[in-house]
Amino acid sequence: SQINHNAGEAGLVWTEANIVEYLADPQAFLKKFLTEKGKADQAVGATKMAFKLPNEQERKDVVAFLKTK
């Protein structure tokens, strides 16, 4: 999606902490990231990630799984 692309162009690095935060609310994470980078004007559109994973332990489990790949 364009908002993901914009975040990458603004320097987003997928650290464990960023993935855990992203999975909770992908759209809010990207908008916050871009706004904090001074690029609020690029925080438009929607990510294709349609679901949220509100449970922190489940998000950490996803990261642990990704680390095995």
JSON list of C-alpha atoms in Angstrom, two decimals, residues 4 7 12-14 17-36:
[
{"chain": "A", "resi": 4, "resn": "ASN", "atom": "CA", "xyz": [3.49, 1.33, 3.84]},
{"chain": "A", "resi": 7, "resn": "ALA", "atom": "CA", "xyz": [6.76, 4.69, 5.87]},
{"chain": "A", "resi": 12, "resn": "LEU", "atom": "CA", "xyz": [10.82, 2.51, 8.88]},
{"chain": "A", "resi": 13, "resn": "VAL", "atom": "CA", "xyz": [12.85, -0.49, 10.00]},
{"chain": "A", "resi": 14, "resn": "TRP", "atom": "CA", "xyz": [10.96, -3.62, 11.04]},
{"chain": "A", "resi": 17, "resn": "ALA", "atom": "CA", "xyz": [9.27, -3.68, 18.82]},
{"chain": "A", "resi": 18, "resn": "ASN", "atom": "CA", "xyz": [7.89, -2.09, 15.66]},
{"chain": "A", "resi": 19, "resn": "ILE", "atom": "CA", "xyz": [6.26, -5.32, 14.53]},
{"chain": "A", "resi": 20, "resn": "VAL", "atom": "CA", "xyz": [4.63, -5.82, 17.93]},
{"chain": "A", "resi": 21, "resn": "GLU", "atom": "CA", "xyz": [3.29, -2.26, 17.87]},
{"chain": "A", "resi": 22, "resn": "TYR", "atom": "CA", "xyz": [2.21, -2.51, 14.21]},
{"chain": "A", "resi": 23, "resn": "LEU", "atom": "CA", "xyz": [0.21, -5.67, 14.71]},
{"chain": "A", "resi": 24, "resn": "ALA", "atom": "CA", "xyz": [-1.91, -4.00, 17.39]},
{"chain": "A", "resi": 25, "resn": "ASP", "atom": "CA", "xyz": [-3.23, -1.42, 14.91]},
{"chain": "A", "resi": 26, "resn": "PRO", "atom": "CA", "xyz": [-1.42, -1.25, 11.57]},
{"chain": "A", "resi": 27, "resn": "GLN", "atom": "CA", "xyz": [-3.10, 1.92, 10.32]},
{"chain": "A", "resi": 28, "resn": "ALA", "atom": "CA", "xyz": [-2.53, 3.85, 13.55]},
{"chain": "A", "resi": 29, "resn": "PHE", "atom": "CA", "xyz": [1.10, 2.68, 13.74]},
{"chain": "A", "resi": 30, "resn": "LEU", "atom": "CA", "xyz": [1.90, 3.89, 10.23]},
{"chain": "A", "resi": 31, "resn": "LYS", "atom": "CA", "xyz": [0.17, 7.24, 10.73]},
{"chain": "A", "resi": 32, "resn": "LYS", "atom": "CA", "xyz": [2.00, 7.77, 14.03]},
{"chain": "A", "resi": 33, "resn": "PHE", "atom": "CA", "xyz": [5.33, 6.79, 12.50]},
{"chain": "A", "resi": 34, "resn": "LEU", "atom": "CA", "xyz": [4.98, 9.15, 9.55]},
{"chain": "A", "resi": 35, "resn": "THR", "atom": "CA", "xyz": [3.74, 12.00, 11.73]},
{"chain": "A", "resi": 36, "resn": "GLU", "atom": "CA", "xyz": [6.69, 11.58, 14.10]}
]
